[in-house]
Amino acid sequence: MRAAQYSGEHRIVVNEVEPQAPGRGEVQIRVAYTGICGTDLHVLHGSMDSRVDIPQAIGHEMSGTIEAVGEGVTSVAPGDNVTVMPLDWCGECPACKASNAHICQKLNFVGIDSPGSLQELWTVREDLVVPLPAGLSLEHAALVEPLAVACHDVSRSRLAAGETAVIIGGGPIGQLIARVAAETGAVVYVIEPNAERRALAERLGARTIDPVSSDAVAIIDEATGSAGADVVFEVAGVAVTALTAVDYAKVRGRVVLVAIHPNPVPMNLHRVFWRELELIGARVYERADFERAVELLAAGAVPADELITSVVGLSETQSAFDQLSGAAAMKILVNVQEG
């Protein structure tokens, strides 16, 4: 079978490899689509070489069909459409014992710390599999994982109907957070300098602000009667947005730190003190977030076609990574069985 493997030095190479037969408690999935995300770009750029066993198939945003099952598997059968929640926790560390297994202190993030879904046949444990409902296309189902991220972020924020949410950054996760926030009943603003991404956010129902040509803080103050936003999501992942995120929040507002900042960045702790703000970390997702994401996609609450920029064959995986460097690109899917 073929696998698109990270080979170091900013390269993805498609190689012939032997498929792994499913053992007891495992399933083999014929992967249909794999989405490429910012974490995968970090892998390509060498930032996670200490975690990846080079050469290795990466990828974790996926959909596919059960090809075969190992002994003892009862929850799924060959022919079932599924996705995978790619978190393998130890069950023994303090985080796991405190019911926070999704951020296990020894977490194996499948697709980084172990082989991922950019391969034609992928074998994983049964308990990582999330069944998909009939009628949800496999192309759209490849968005379940990033949508689960957004569901977790909104859940962590405790956002309620009627509240105001500000999302800093209109990339894929920012757009998905905006949709989940809108489904919650919030008034949603997306702050994004790129015109194409602002236009997409508006088509998806959000209000937008260009921080280059406008005073974004003043606009939020005016819209909220000088109170500020109930919740602010920092999704852009650059130092200046981390520093200024607190400027949008009301007294006792919540600031959710979504983006990955690989290095320490400054924060305005005086504002945190002055307004009694909450800083909330949000990382990956829990099973309930995955199930909520499946429900939203199946119900058509997330316009998946608007978020999928393009679909390429497996042999074009390197070019798909290159395309993601374009500022307006959203979600690029790899059709693992083609090309």
Short mmCIF file of C-alpha atoms in Angstrom, two decimals:
data_model
loop_
_atom_site.label_atom_id
_atom_site.label_comp_id
_atom_site.label_asym_id
_atom_site.label_seq_id
_atom_site.Cartn_x
_atom_site.Cartn_y
_atom_site.Cartn_z
CA MET A 1 0.00 0.00 0.00
CA ARG A 2 1.02 3.66 -0.29
CA ALA A 3 1.74 6.06 2.54
CA ALA A 4 2.66 9.77 2.48
CA GLN A 5 5.50 9.94 5.00
CA TYR A 6 7.28 12.85 6.61
CA SER A 7 10.92 12.22 5.72
CA GLY A 8 12.60 15.18 7.41
CA GLU A 9 14.06 18.27 5.74
CA HIS A 10 10.60 19.72 4.97
CA ARG A 11 9.69 16.79 2.72
CA ILE A 12 6.70 14.49 2.33
CA VAL A 13 7.45 11.38 0.25
CA VAL A 14 4.92 8.78 -0.94
CA ASN A 15 6.36 5.31 -0.32
CA GLU A 16 5.20 1.72 -0.64
CA VAL A 17 4.84 0.15 2.81
CA GLU A 18 3.39 -3.03 4.28
CA PRO A 19 -0.08 -2.66 5.85
CA GLN A 20 -0.46 -3.61 9.49
CA ALA A 21 -3.08 -6.30 10.06
CA PRO A 22 -5.43 -5.53 12.96
CA GLY A 23 -4.64 -7.39 16.17
CA ARG A 24 -6.95 -8.06 19.08
CA GLY A 25 -9.01 -4.97 19.88
CA GLU A 26 -7.86 -3.17 16.72
CA VAL A 27 -9.48 -2.16 13.45
CA GLN A 28 -8.04 -1.52 10.01
CA ILE A 29 -9.48 1.52 8.24
CA ARG A 30 -9.41 2.21 4.51
CA VAL A 31 -8.72 5.95 4.79
CA ALA A 32 -10.84 8.10 2.48
CA TYR A 33 -9.73 11.66 3.28
CA THR A 34 -7.13 13.25 5.50
CA GLY A 35 -7.10 16.97 6.23
CA ILE A 36 -3.89 18.92 6.72
CA CYS A 37 -3.69 21.33 9.65
CA GLY A 38 -1.30 23.72 11.31
CA THR A 39 0.09 20.99 13.55
CA ASP A 40 1.02 18.98 10.46
CA LEU A 41 2.83 22.05 9.15
CA HIS A 42 4.79 22.20 12.42
CA VAL A 43 5.83 18.59 11.74
CA LEU A 44 6.86 19.41 8.17
CA HIS A 45 8.96 22.34 9.39
CA GLY A 46 10.87 20.10 11.79
CA SER A 47 9.43 21.50 15.00
CA MET A 48 8.36 18.04 16.21
CA ASP A 49 11.28 15.90 15.05
CA SER A 50 11.81 14.73 18.62
CA ARG A 51 8.34 13.13 18.54
CA VAL A 52 8.12 11.72 15.00
CA ASP A 53 9.79 8.43 14.07
CA ILE A 54 11.14 9.48 10.65
CA PRO A 55 10.06 8.36 8.05
CA GLN A 56 6.47 8.23 9.24
CA ALA A 57 2.96 8.74 7.90
CA ILE A 58 1.42 11.70 9.70
CA GLY A 59 -2.12 13.12 9.67
CA HIS A 60 -5.02 12.89 12.13
CA GLU A 61 -8.01 14.73 10.59
CA MET A 62 -9.63 11.87 8.71
CA SER A 63 -12.55 9.80 7.57
CA GLY A 64 -12.71 6.29 6.20
CA THR A 65 -14.37 2.89 6.13
CA ILE A 66 -13.66 -0.15 8.28
CA GLU A 67 -11.74 -2.64 6.14
CA ALA A 68 -11.13 -5.38 8.72
CA VAL A 69 -11.44 -5.94 12.46
CA GLY A 70 -9.34 -7.87 14.92
CA GLU A 71 -10.45 -10.39 17.49
CA GLY A 72 -12.83 -9.06 20.13
CA VAL A 73 -13.99 -5.98 18.20
CA THR A 74 -17.75 -5.51 18.60
CA SER A 75 -18.57 -1.80 18.16
CA VAL A 76 -17.89 -1.57 14.42
CA ALA A 77 -17.82 -3.93 11.44
CA PRO A 78 -16.34 -3.93 7.93
CA GLY A 79 -18.12 -1.39 5.76
CA ASP A 80 -18.88 1.06 8.59
CA ASN A 81 -17.90 4.68 8.01
CA VAL A 82 -15.81 6.10 10.85
CA THR A 83 -13.44 8.77 12.00
CA VAL A 84 -10.77 8.56 14.70
CA MET A 85 -10.24 10.53 17.90
CA PRO A 86 -6.43 10.39 17.81
CA LEU A 87 -5.66 10.50 21.53
CA ASP A 88 -4.04 7.52 23.25
CA TRP A 89 -3.70 8.12 26.99
CA CYS A 90 -2.00 6.08 29.69
CA GLY A 91 -4.84 5.88 32.23
CA GLU A 92 -2.39 6.00 35.14
CA CYS A 93 -1.00 9.54 35.40
CA PRO A 94 -2.53 12.20 37.70
CA ALA A 95 -4.35 13.86 34.77
CA CYS A 96 -5.96 10.58 33.71
CA LYS A 97 -6.94 9.71 37.26
CA ALA A 98 -8.56 13.16 37.61
CA SER A 99 -10.77 12.45 34.55
CA ASN A 100 -8.64 14.66 32.29
CA ALA A 101 -7.33 11.83 30.13
CA HIS A 102 -7.50 13.92 26.96
CA ILE A 103 -4.53 15.91 28.28
CA CYS A 104 -2.74 12.89 29.71
CA GLN A 105 0.75 13.70 30.95
CA LYS A 106 2.07 10.87 28.74
CA LEU A 107 -0.29 11.44 25.82
CA ASN A 108 0.39 9.69 22.52
CA PHE A 109 -1.09 12.00 19.90
CA VAL A 110 -1.74 9.58 17.07
CA GLY A 111 -0.46 10.99 13.80
CA ILE A 112 2.50 12.66 15.50
CA ASP A 113 3.81 10.40 18.24
CA SER A 114 2.73 7.33 16.26
CA PRO A 115 1.77 6.72 12.60
CA GLY A 116 -1.16 8.70 11.21
CA SER A 117 -3.80 8.58 8.52
CA LEU A 118 -1.89 9.61 5.39
CA GLN A 119 -1.81 5.95 4.35
CA GLU A 120 -4.25 3.81 2.41
CA LEU A 121 -4.84 1.35 5.27
CA TRP A 122 -4.49 2.51 8.86
CA THR A 123 -4.72 0.27 11.92
CA VAL A 124 -5.80 1.76 15.26
CA ARG A 125 -7.39 0.60 18.50
CA GLU A 126 -11.15 0.11 18.51
CA ASP A 127 -11.68 2.59 21.34
CA LEU A 128 -10.26 5.45 19.21
CA VAL A 129 -12.91 4.96 16.53
CA VAL A 130 -15.97 7.23 16.32
CA PRO A 131 -18.81 5.90 14.12
CA LEU A 132 -20.31 8.22 11.50
CA PRO A 133 -24.03 8.45 10.74
CA ALA A 134 -25.51 7.45 7.41
CA GLY A 135 -25.83 10.43 5.12
CA LEU A 136 -22.69 12.25 6.28
CA SER A 137 -20.27 12.25 3.37
CA LEU A 138 -16.74 11.06 4.01
CA GLU A 139 -15.39 14.29 2.53
CA HIS A 140 -17.32 16.39 5.03
CA ALA A 141 -16.53 13.94 7.84
CA ALA A 142 -12.84 14.75 7.49
CA LEU A 143 -13.73 18.01 9.28
CA VAL A 144 -14.93 16.24 12.43
CA GLU A 145 -11.57 16.48 14.21
CA PRO A 146 -10.99 20.24 13.72
CA LEU A 147 -14.65 20.89 14.49
CA ALA A 148 -14.22 18.90 17.72
CA VAL A 149 -11.39 21.29 18.61
CA ALA A 150 -13.80 24.20 18.17
CA CYS A 151 -16.50 22.45 20.20
CA HIS A 152 -14.02 21.92 23.03
CA ASP A 153 -12.88 25.56 22.89
CA VAL A 154 -16.45 26.84 23.14
CA SER A 155 -17.27 24.35 25.89
CA ARG A 156 -14.23 25.47 27.91
CA SER A 157 -15.32 29.10 27.52
CA ARG A 158 -18.78 28.48 29.07
CA LEU A 159 -20.21 30.69 26.32
CA ALA A 160 -23.97 31.18 26.67
CA ALA A 161 -26.75 32.38 24.39
CA GLY A 162 -26.88 36.17 24.16
CA GLU A 163 -23.23 36.67 25.10
CA THR A 164 -20.70 38.37 22.84
CA ALA A 165 -17.77 36.35 21.54
CA VAL A 166 -14.68 37.77 19.85
CA ILE A 167 -12.52 35.40 17.78
CA ILE A 168 -9.06 36.70 16.96
CA GLY A 169 -7.97 34.94 13.77
CA GLY A 170 -10.09 33.78 10.84
CA GLY A 171 -8.21 30.62 9.91
CA PRO A 172 -9.89 27.19 9.86
CA ILE A 173 -10.17 26.82 13.64
CA GLY A 174 -11.28 30.44 14.07
CA GLN A 175 -14.03 29.97 11.47
CA LEU A 176 -15.18 26.76 13.16
CA ILE A 177 -15.22 28.38 16.60
CA ALA A 178 -17.32 31.18 15.10
CA ARG A 179 -19.84 28.64 13.79
CA VAL A 180 -20.06 26.73 17.07
CA ALA A 181 -20.38 30.01 18.98
CA ALA A 182 -23.19 31.10 16.67
CA GLU A 183 -24.94 27.75 17.17
CA THR A 184 -24.70 28.45 20.91
CA GLY A 185 -26.66 31.66 20.37
CA ALA A 186 -23.83 34.15 20.85
CA VAL A 187 -23.18 37.37 18.96
CA VAL A 188 -19.94 36.63 17.10
CA TYR A 189 -17.16 38.93 15.88
CA VAL A 190 -14.15 37.67 13.92
CA ILE A 191 -11.05 39.87 13.84
CA GLU A 192 -9.03 39.04 10.74
CA PRO A 193 -6.75 41.12 8.46
CA ASN A 194 -7.24 38.95 5.35
CA ALA A 195 -10.18 40.12 3.21
CA GLU A 196 -11.01 36.66 1.82
CA ARG A 197 -11.16 35.16 5.30
CA ARG A 198 -13.33 38.02 6.52
CA ALA A 199 -15.69 37.45 3.60
CA LEU A 200 -15.92 33.76 4.46
CA ALA A 201 -16.67 34.55 8.11
CA GLU A 202 -19.44 36.90 7.02
CA ARG A 203 -20.95 34.25 4.74
CA LEU A 204 -20.92 31.90 7.73
CA GLY A 205 -22.87 34.43 9.81
CA ALA A 206 -20.23 36.32 11.82
CA ARG A 207 -19.55 40.03 12.00
CA THR A 208 -15.99 40.92 11.04
CA ILE A 209 -13.39 43.55 11.82
CA ASP A 210 -10.24 44.41 9.88
CA PRO A 211 -7.67 45.19 12.59
CA VAL A 212 -5.41 46.96 10.08
CA SER A 213 -7.85 49.64 8.94
CA SER A 214 -10.01 49.80 12.08
CA ASP A 215 -9.66 50.23 15.83
CA ALA A 216 -10.95 46.77 16.75
CA VAL A 217 -11.07 47.44 20.49
CA ALA A 218 -13.12 50.61 19.94
CA ILE A 219 -15.57 48.73 17.72
CA ILE A 220 -16.13 46.04 20.35
CA ASP A 221 -16.47 48.66 23.08
CA GLU A 222 -19.10 50.52 21.05
CA ALA A 223 -20.99 47.32 20.23
CA THR A 224 -21.12 46.30 23.89
CA GLY A 225 -21.91 49.66 25.47
CA SER A 226 -18.29 50.03 26.67
CA ALA A 227 -18.53 46.74 28.58
CA GLY A 228 -16.39 44.49 26.38
CA ALA A 229 -16.87 40.94 25.15
CA ASP A 230 -17.95 38.10 27.41
CA VAL A 231 -15.49 35.70 25.80
CA VAL A 232 -12.38 36.24 23.69
CA PHE A 233 -10.77 33.39 21.74
CA GLU A 234 -7.10 33.91 20.83
CA VAL A 235 -6.66 31.76 17.74
CA ALA A 236 -4.15 33.71 15.63
CA GLY A 237 -1.12 32.43 17.51
CA VAL A 238 1.17 35.45 17.18
CA ALA A 239 2.74 37.43 19.98
CA VAL A 240 0.79 40.65 19.45
CA THR A 241 -2.60 38.90 19.51
CA ALA A 242 -1.71 37.14 22.75
CA LEU A 243 -0.68 40.46 24.26
CA THR A 244 -3.81 42.35 23.20
CA ALA A 245 -6.47 39.62 23.56
CA VAL A 246 -7.34 40.83 27.06
CA ASP A 247 -8.16 44.30 25.72
CA TYR A 248 -11.46 43.05 24.27
CA ALA A 249 -12.77 41.37 27.43
CA LYS A 250 -15.33 42.77 29.85
CA VAL A 251 -14.92 42.80 33.62
CA ARG A 252 -14.76 39.14 34.68
CA GLY A 253 -14.69 38.11 31.05
CA ARG A 254 -13.03 34.90 29.84
CA VAL A 255 -10.03 34.78 27.50
CA VAL A 256 -9.53 31.37 25.90
CA LEU A 257 -6.04 30.58 24.66
CA VAL A 258 -6.55 28.30 21.65
CA ALA A 259 -3.51 28.83 19.43
CA ILE A 260 -0.26 26.98 19.96
CA HIS A 261 2.53 29.36 20.96
CA PRO A 262 5.69 27.24 20.75
CA ASN A 263 7.67 29.84 22.72
CA PRO A 264 6.71 32.08 25.67
CA VAL A 265 5.08 35.37 24.68
CA PRO A 266 4.22 38.51 26.71
CA MET A 267 0.76 38.94 28.22
CA ASN A 268 -0.87 41.99 29.79
CA LEU A 269 -1.29 40.63 33.30
CA HIS A 270 -2.17 44.07 34.64
CA ARG A 271 -5.37 43.99 32.56
CA VAL A 272 -6.08 40.48 33.85
CA PHE A 273 -5.74 41.78 37.41
CA TRP A 274 -7.62 45.03 36.79
CA ARG A 275 -10.69 43.42 35.26
CA GLU A 276 -10.57 40.11 37.15
CA LEU A 277 -10.30 38.21 33.90
CA GLU A 278 -10.08 34.45 33.54
CA LEU A 279 -7.38 32.97 31.32
CA ILE A 280 -8.51 29.56 30.08
CA GLY A 281 -6.30 27.06 28.27
CA ALA A 282 -8.01 24.86 25.68
CA ARG A 283 -6.21 21.86 24.22
CA VAL A 284 -7.53 19.13 21.88
CA TYR A 285 -10.94 17.64 22.82
CA GLU A 286 -12.92 15.03 24.71
CA ARG A 287 -15.20 12.31 23.36
CA ALA A 288 -18.27 14.50 23.87
CA ASP A 289 -16.71 17.17 21.65
CA PHE A 290 -16.22 14.61 18.87
CA GLU A 291 -19.81 13.47 19.15
CA ARG A 292 -21.05 17.07 19.10
CA ALA A 293 -18.95 17.75 15.99
CA VAL A 294 -20.47 14.75 14.21
CA GLU A 295 -23.97 15.98 15.12
CA LEU A 296 -23.29 19.50 13.80
CA LEU A 297 -21.89 18.26 10.50
CA ALA A 298 -24.66 15.72 10.02
CA ALA A 299 -27.27 18.43 10.68
CA GLY A 300 -25.71 20.76 8.12
CA ALA A 301 -24.98 23.39 10.79
CA VAL A 302 -21.42 23.73 9.46
CA PRO A 303 -21.17 24.52 5.72
CA ALA A 304 -18.32 22.12 5.03
CA ASP A 305 -18.04 22.93 1.33
CA GLU A 306 -17.27 26.55 2.19
CA LEU A 307 -14.38 25.46 4.37
CA ILE A 308 -12.76 22.93 2.01
CA THR A 309 -10.41 24.85 -0.27
CA SER A 310 -9.35 21.88 -2.40
CA VAL A 311 -8.97 18.11 -2.56
CA VAL A 312 -5.79 16.50 -3.93
CA GLY A 313 -4.59 12.95 -4.49
CA LEU A 314 -2.09 11.21 -2.25
CA SER A 315 0.79 11.80 -4.67
CA GLU A 316 0.15 15.55 -4.36
CA THR A 317 0.47 15.65 -0.57
CA GLN A 318 3.66 17.72 -0.67
CA SER A 319 1.98 20.31 -2.92
CA ALA A 320 -0.99 20.40 -0.53
CA PHE A 321 1.35 21.35 2.30
CA ASP A 322 2.88 24.03 0.08
CA GLN A 323 -0.57 25.38 -0.82
CA LEU A 324 -1.41 25.86 2.84
CA SER A 325 1.18 28.62 3.02
CA GLY A 326 -1.33 30.75 1.06
CA ALA A 327 -2.99 33.22 3.41
CA ALA A 328 -6.55 32.53 2.21
CA ALA A 329 -6.35 28.72 2.07
CA MET A 330 -8.71 27.02 4.50
CA LYS A 331 -8.87 23.24 4.69
CA ILE A 332 -7.06 21.10 2.13
CA LEU A 333 -7.99 17.43 2.02
CA VAL A 334 -5.95 14.55 0.66
CA ASN A 335 -7.97 11.85 -1.09
CA VAL A 336 -5.81 9.01 0.17
CA GLN A 337 -7.13 6.41 -2.29
CA GLU A 338 -6.51 8.52 -5.40
CA GLY A 339 -3.60 10.14 -7.21
#
